[in-house]
PDB file of C-alpha atoms in Angstrom:
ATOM      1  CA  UNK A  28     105.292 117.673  98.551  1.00 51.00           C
ATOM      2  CA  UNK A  29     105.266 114.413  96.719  1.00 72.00           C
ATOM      3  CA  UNK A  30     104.573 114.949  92.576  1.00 86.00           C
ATOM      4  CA  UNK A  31     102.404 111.789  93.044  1.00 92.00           C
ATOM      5  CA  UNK A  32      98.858 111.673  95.104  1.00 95.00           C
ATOM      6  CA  UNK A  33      99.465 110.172  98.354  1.00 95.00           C
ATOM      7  CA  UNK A  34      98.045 107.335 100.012  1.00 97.00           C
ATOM      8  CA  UNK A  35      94.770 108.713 102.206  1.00 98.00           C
ATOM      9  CA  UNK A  36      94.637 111.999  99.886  1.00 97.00           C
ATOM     10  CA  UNK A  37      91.603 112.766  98.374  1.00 98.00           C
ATOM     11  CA  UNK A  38      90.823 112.038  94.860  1.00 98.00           C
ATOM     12  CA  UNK A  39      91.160 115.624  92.904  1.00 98.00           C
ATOM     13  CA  UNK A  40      88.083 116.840  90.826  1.00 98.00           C
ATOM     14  CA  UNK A  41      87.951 116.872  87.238  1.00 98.00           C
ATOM     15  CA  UNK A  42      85.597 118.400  84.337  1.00 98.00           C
ATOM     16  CA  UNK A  43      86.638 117.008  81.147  1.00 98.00           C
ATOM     17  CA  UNK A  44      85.591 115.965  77.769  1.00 98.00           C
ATOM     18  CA  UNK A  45      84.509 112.082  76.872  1.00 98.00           C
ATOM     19  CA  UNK A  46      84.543 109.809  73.788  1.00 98.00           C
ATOM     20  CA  UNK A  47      80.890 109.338  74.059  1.00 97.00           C
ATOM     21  CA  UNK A  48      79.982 113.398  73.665  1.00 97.00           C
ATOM     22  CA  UNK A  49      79.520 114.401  77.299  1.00 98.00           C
ATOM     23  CA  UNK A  50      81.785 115.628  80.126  1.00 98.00           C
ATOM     24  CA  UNK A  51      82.082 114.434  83.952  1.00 98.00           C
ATOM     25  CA  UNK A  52      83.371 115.737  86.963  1.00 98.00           C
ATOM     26  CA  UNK A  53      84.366 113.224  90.105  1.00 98.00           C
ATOM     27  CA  UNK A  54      80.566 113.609  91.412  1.00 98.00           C
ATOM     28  CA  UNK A  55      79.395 111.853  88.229  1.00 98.00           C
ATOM     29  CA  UNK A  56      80.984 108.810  89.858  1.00 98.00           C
ATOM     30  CA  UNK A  57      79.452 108.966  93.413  1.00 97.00           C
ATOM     31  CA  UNK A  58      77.010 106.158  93.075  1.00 97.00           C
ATOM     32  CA  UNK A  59      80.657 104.004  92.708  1.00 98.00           C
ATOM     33  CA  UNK A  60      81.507 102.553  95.735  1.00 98.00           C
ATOM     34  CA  UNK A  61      85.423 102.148  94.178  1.00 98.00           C
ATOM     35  CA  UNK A  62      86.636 104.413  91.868  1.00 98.00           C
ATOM     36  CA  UNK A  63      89.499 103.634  89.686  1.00 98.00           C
ATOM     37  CA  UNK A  64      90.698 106.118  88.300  1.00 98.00           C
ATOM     38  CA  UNK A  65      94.006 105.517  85.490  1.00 98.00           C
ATOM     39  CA  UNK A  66      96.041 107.548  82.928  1.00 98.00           C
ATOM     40  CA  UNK A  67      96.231 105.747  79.927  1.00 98.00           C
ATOM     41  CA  UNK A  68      96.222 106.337  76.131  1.00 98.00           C
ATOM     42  CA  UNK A  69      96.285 105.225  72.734  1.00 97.00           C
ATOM     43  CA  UNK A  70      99.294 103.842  71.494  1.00 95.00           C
ATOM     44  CA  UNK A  71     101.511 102.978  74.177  1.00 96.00           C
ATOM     45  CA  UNK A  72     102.839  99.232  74.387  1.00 97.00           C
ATOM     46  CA  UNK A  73     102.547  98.748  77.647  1.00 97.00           C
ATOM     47  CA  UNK A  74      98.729 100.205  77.883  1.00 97.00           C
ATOM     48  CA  UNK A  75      97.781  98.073  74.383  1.00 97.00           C
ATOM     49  CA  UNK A  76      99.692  94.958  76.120  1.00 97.00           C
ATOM     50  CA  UNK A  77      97.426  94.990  78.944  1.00 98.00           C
ATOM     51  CA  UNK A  78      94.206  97.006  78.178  1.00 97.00           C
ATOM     52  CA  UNK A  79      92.590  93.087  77.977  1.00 97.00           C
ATOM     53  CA  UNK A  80      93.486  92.177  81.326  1.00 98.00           C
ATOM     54  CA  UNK A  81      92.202  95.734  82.300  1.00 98.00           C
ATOM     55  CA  UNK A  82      88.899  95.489  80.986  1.00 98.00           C
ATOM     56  CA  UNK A  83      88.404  91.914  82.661  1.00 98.00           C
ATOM     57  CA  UNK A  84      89.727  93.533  86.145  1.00 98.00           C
ATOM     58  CA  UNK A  85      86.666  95.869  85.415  1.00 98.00           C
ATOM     59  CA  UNK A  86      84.160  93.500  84.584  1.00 98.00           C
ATOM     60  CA  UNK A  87      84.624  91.436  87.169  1.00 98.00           C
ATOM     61  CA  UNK A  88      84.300  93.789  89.645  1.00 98.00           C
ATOM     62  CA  UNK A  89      81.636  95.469  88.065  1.00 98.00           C
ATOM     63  CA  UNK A  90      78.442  94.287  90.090  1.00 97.00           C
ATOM     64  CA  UNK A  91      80.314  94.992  93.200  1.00 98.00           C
ATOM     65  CA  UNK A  92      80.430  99.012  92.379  1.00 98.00           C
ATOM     66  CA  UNK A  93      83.588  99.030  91.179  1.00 98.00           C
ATOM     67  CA  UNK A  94      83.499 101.860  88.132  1.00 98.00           C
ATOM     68  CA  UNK A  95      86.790 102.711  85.659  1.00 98.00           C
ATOM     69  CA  UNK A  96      87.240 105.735  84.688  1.00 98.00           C
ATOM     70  CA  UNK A  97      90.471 106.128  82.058  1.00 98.00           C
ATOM     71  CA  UNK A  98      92.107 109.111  81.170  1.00 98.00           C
ATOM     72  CA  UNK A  99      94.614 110.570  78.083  1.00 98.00           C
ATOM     73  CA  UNK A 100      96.754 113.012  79.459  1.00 98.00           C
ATOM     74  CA  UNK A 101      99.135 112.686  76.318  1.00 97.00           C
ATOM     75  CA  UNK A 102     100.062 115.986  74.337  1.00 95.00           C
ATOM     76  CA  UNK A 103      99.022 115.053  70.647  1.00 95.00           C
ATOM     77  CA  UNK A 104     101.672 117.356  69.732  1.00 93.00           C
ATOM     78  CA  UNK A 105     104.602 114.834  70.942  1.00 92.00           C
ATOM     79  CA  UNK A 106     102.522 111.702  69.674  1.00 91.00           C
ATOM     80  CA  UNK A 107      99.356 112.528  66.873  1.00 94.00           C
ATOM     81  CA  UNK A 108      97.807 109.152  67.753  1.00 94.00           C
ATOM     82  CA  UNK A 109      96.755 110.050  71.266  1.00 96.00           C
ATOM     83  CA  UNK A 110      94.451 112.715  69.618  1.00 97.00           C
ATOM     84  CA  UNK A 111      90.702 112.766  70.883  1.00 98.00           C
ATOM     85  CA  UNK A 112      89.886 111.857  67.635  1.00 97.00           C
ATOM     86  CA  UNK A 113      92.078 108.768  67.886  1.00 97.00           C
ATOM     87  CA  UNK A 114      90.266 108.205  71.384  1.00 98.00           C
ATOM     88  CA  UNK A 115      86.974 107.930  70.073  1.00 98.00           C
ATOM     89  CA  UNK A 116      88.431 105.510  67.116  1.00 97.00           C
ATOM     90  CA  UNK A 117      89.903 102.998  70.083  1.00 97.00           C
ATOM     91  CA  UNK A 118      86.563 103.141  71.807  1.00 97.00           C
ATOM     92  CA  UNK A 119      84.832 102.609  68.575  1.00 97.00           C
ATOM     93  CA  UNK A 120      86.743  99.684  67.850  1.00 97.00           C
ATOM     94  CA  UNK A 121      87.196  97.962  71.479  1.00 97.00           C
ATOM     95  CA  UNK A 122      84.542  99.305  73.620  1.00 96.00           C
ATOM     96  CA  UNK A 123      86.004  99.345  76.755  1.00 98.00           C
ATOM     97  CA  UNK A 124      84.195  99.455  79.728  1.00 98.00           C
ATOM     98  CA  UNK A 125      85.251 102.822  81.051  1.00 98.00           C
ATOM     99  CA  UNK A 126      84.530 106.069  80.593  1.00 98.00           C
ATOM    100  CA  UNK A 127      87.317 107.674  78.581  1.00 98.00           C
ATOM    101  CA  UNK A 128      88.206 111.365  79.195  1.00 98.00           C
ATOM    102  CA  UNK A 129      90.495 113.759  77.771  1.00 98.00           C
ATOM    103  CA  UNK A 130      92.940 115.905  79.933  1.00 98.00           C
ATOM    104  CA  UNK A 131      94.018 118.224  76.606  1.00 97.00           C
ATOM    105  CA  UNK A 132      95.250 120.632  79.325  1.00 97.00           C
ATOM    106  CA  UNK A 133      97.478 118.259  81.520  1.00 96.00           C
ATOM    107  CA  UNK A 134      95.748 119.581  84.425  1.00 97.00           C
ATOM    108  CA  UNK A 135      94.525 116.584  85.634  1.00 98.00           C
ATOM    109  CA  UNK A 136      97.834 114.749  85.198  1.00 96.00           C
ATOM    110  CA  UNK A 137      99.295 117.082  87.168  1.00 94.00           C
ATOM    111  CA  UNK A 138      97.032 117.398  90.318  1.00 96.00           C
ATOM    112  CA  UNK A 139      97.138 113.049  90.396  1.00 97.00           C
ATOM    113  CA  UNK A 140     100.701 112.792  89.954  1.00 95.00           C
ATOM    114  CA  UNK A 141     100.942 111.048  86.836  1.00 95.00           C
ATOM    115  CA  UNK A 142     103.873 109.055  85.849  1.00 93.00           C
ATOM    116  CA  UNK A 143     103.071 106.635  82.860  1.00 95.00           C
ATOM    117  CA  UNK A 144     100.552 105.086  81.070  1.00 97.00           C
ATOM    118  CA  UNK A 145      98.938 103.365  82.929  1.00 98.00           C
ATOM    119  CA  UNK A 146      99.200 104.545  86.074  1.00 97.00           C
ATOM    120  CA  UNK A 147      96.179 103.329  88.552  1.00 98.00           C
ATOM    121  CA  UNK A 148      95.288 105.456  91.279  1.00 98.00           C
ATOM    122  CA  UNK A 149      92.058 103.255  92.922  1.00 98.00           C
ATOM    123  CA  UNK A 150      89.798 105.303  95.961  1.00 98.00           C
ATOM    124  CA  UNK A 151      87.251 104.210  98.369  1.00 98.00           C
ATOM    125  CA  UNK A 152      83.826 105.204  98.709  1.00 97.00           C
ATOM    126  CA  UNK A 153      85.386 108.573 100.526  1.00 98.00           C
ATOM    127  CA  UNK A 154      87.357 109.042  97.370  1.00 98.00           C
ATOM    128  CA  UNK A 155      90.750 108.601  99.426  1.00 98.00           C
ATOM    129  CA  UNK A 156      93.454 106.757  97.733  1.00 98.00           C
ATOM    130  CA  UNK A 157      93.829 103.241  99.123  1.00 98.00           C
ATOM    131  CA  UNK A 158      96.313 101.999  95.849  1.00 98.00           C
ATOM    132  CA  UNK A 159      98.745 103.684  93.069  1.00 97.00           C
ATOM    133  CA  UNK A 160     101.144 102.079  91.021  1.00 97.00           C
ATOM    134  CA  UNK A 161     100.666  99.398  88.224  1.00 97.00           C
ATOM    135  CA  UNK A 162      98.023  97.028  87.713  1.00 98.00           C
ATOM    136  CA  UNK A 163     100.132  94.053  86.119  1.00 98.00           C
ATOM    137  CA  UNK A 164     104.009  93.301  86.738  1.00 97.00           C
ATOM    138  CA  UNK A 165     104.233  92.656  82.861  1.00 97.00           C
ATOM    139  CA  UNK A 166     101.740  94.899  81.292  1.00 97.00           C
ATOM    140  CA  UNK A 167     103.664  94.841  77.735  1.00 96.00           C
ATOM    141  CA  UNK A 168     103.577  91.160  77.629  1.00 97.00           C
ATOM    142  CA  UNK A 169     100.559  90.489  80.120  1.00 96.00           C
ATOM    143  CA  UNK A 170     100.157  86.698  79.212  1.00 96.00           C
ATOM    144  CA  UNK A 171     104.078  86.795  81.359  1.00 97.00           C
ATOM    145  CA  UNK A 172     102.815  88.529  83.994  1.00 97.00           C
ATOM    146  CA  UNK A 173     102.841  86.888  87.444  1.00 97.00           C
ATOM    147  CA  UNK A 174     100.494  89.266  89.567  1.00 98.00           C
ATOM    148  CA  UNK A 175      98.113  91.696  89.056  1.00 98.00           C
ATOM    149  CA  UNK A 176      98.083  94.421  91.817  1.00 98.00           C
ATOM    150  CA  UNK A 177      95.618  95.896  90.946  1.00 98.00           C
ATOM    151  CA  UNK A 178      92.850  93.389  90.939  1.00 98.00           C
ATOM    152  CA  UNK A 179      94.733  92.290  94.425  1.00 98.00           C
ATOM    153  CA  UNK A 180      94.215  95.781  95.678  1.00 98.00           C
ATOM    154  CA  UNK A 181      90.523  95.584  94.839  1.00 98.00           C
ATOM    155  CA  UNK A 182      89.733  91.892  95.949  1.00 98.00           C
ATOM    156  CA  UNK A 183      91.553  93.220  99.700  1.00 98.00           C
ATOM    157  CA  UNK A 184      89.623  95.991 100.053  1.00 98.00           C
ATOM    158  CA  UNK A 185      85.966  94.727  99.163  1.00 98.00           C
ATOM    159  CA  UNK A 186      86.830  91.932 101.618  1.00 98.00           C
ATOM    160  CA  UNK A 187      87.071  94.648 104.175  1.00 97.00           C
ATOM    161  CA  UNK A 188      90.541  93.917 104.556  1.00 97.00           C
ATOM    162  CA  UNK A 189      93.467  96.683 104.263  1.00 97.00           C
ATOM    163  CA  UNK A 190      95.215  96.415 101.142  1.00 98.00           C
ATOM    164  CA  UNK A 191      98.184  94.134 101.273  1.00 98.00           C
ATOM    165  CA  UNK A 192     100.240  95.886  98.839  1.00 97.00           C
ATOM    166  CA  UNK A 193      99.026  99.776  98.658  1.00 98.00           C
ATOM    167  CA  UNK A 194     102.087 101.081  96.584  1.00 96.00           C
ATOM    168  CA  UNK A 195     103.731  99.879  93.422  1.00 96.00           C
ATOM    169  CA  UNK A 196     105.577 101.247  90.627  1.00 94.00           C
ATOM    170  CA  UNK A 197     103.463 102.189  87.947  1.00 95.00           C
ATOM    171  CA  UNK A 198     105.426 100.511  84.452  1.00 95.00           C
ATOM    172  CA  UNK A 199     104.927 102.218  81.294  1.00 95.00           C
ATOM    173  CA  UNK A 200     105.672 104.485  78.842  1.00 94.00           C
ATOM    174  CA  UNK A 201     106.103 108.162  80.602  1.00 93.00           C
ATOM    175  CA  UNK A 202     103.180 110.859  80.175  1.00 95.00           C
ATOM    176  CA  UNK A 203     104.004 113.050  77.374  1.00 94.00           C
ATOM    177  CA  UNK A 204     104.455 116.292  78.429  1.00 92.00           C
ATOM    178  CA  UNK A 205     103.283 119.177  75.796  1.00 91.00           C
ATOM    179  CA  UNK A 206     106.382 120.648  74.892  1.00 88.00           C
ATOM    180  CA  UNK A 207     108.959 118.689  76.432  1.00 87.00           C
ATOM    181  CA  UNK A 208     110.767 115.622  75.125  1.00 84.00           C
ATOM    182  CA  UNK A 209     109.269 112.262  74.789  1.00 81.00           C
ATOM    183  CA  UNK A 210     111.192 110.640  77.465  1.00 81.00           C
ATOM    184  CA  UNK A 211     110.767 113.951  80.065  1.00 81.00           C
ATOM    185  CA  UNK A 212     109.274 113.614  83.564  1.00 79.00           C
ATOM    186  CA  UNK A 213     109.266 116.227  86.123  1.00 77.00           C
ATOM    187  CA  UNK A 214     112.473 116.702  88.421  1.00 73.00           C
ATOM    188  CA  UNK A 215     110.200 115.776  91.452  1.00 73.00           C
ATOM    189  CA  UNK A 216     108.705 112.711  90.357  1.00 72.00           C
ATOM    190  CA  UNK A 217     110.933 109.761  91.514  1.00 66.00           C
ATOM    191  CA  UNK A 218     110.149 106.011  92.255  1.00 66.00           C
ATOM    192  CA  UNK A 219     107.196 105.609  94.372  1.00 67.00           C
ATOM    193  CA  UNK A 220     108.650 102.494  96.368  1.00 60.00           C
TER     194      UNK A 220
END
């Protein structure tokens, strides 16, 4: 079995803890007609490179159902700035237009397939994966970047057409795995393309 959710597979449920005081599970999102769903976190370069392009991917396809939901796998223990507490400071400070949950337990990371932050993983109105992989081809430097898959993945599907691209490599900095070096991924997570 792949360590990464498959194209087709179902989106996985979730209960878990938000910046704004309450908790969701995947049915809180069922009035979405896309749900993008993406590991992120706080102080990763490649998430704070791009998060602006990211919120305007959500915006814009806001009135056409699209909902975000982000997600901090991150063990504080291996970085102290992906703490919930600095998760409700970067909301504070930026608010995003997504929901932003905590996955304390890893859980969640592990049941998506997680690689790195961030890591898009965008369903239909079934909640079966129709794109994974990055959003931007330079999300550390996104003024460089010269696509953005993920808004391409989006703009396919609403059109009613398949997505051109369903796959990419997501580019960031790897989950950080409680207990396990900074650098660590699992032996059976590999390349996706």
């Amino acid at each position: 079995m792949a360590f990464t959710l498959e194209l087709g597979e179902k989106a996985p449920d979730f209960h878990l803890p938000a910046t704004d005081g309450q908790s969701y599970r995947l049915s809180d999102f069922n009035d979405a007609k896309v749900l993008v769903v993406f590991f992120t976190c706080n102080h990763c370069p490649f998430v704070i490179g791009s998060d602006e392009v990211t919120r305007a991917t959500a915006e814009k396809f806001a009135d056409q159902g699209v909902q975000f939901v982000g997600i901090n796998s991150n063990s504080a223990k291996t970085n102290p700035s992906d703490s919930f507490e600095g998760m409700v400071k970067r909301m504070k400070e930026n608010y995003f237009p997504w929901v932003y949950l905590h996955d304390e337990s890893q859980d969640v990371a592990k049941a998506y397939g997680a690689l790195r932050t961030p890591h898009f993983y965008v369903f239909d109105q079934n909640r079966e994966l129709i794109y994974t992989g990055r959003a931007l081809d330079n999300p550390r430097e996104s003024e460089k970047a010269t696509v953005n898959d993920l808004e391409n993945a989006l703009t396919d599907h609403l059109a009613g057409r398949k997505v051109s691209v369903p796959l990419t490599n997501p580019l960031g900095c790897n989950v950080k795995w409680d207990g396990k070096d900074a650098h660590w991924m699992p032996a059976e997570a590999c390349d996706l393309v």
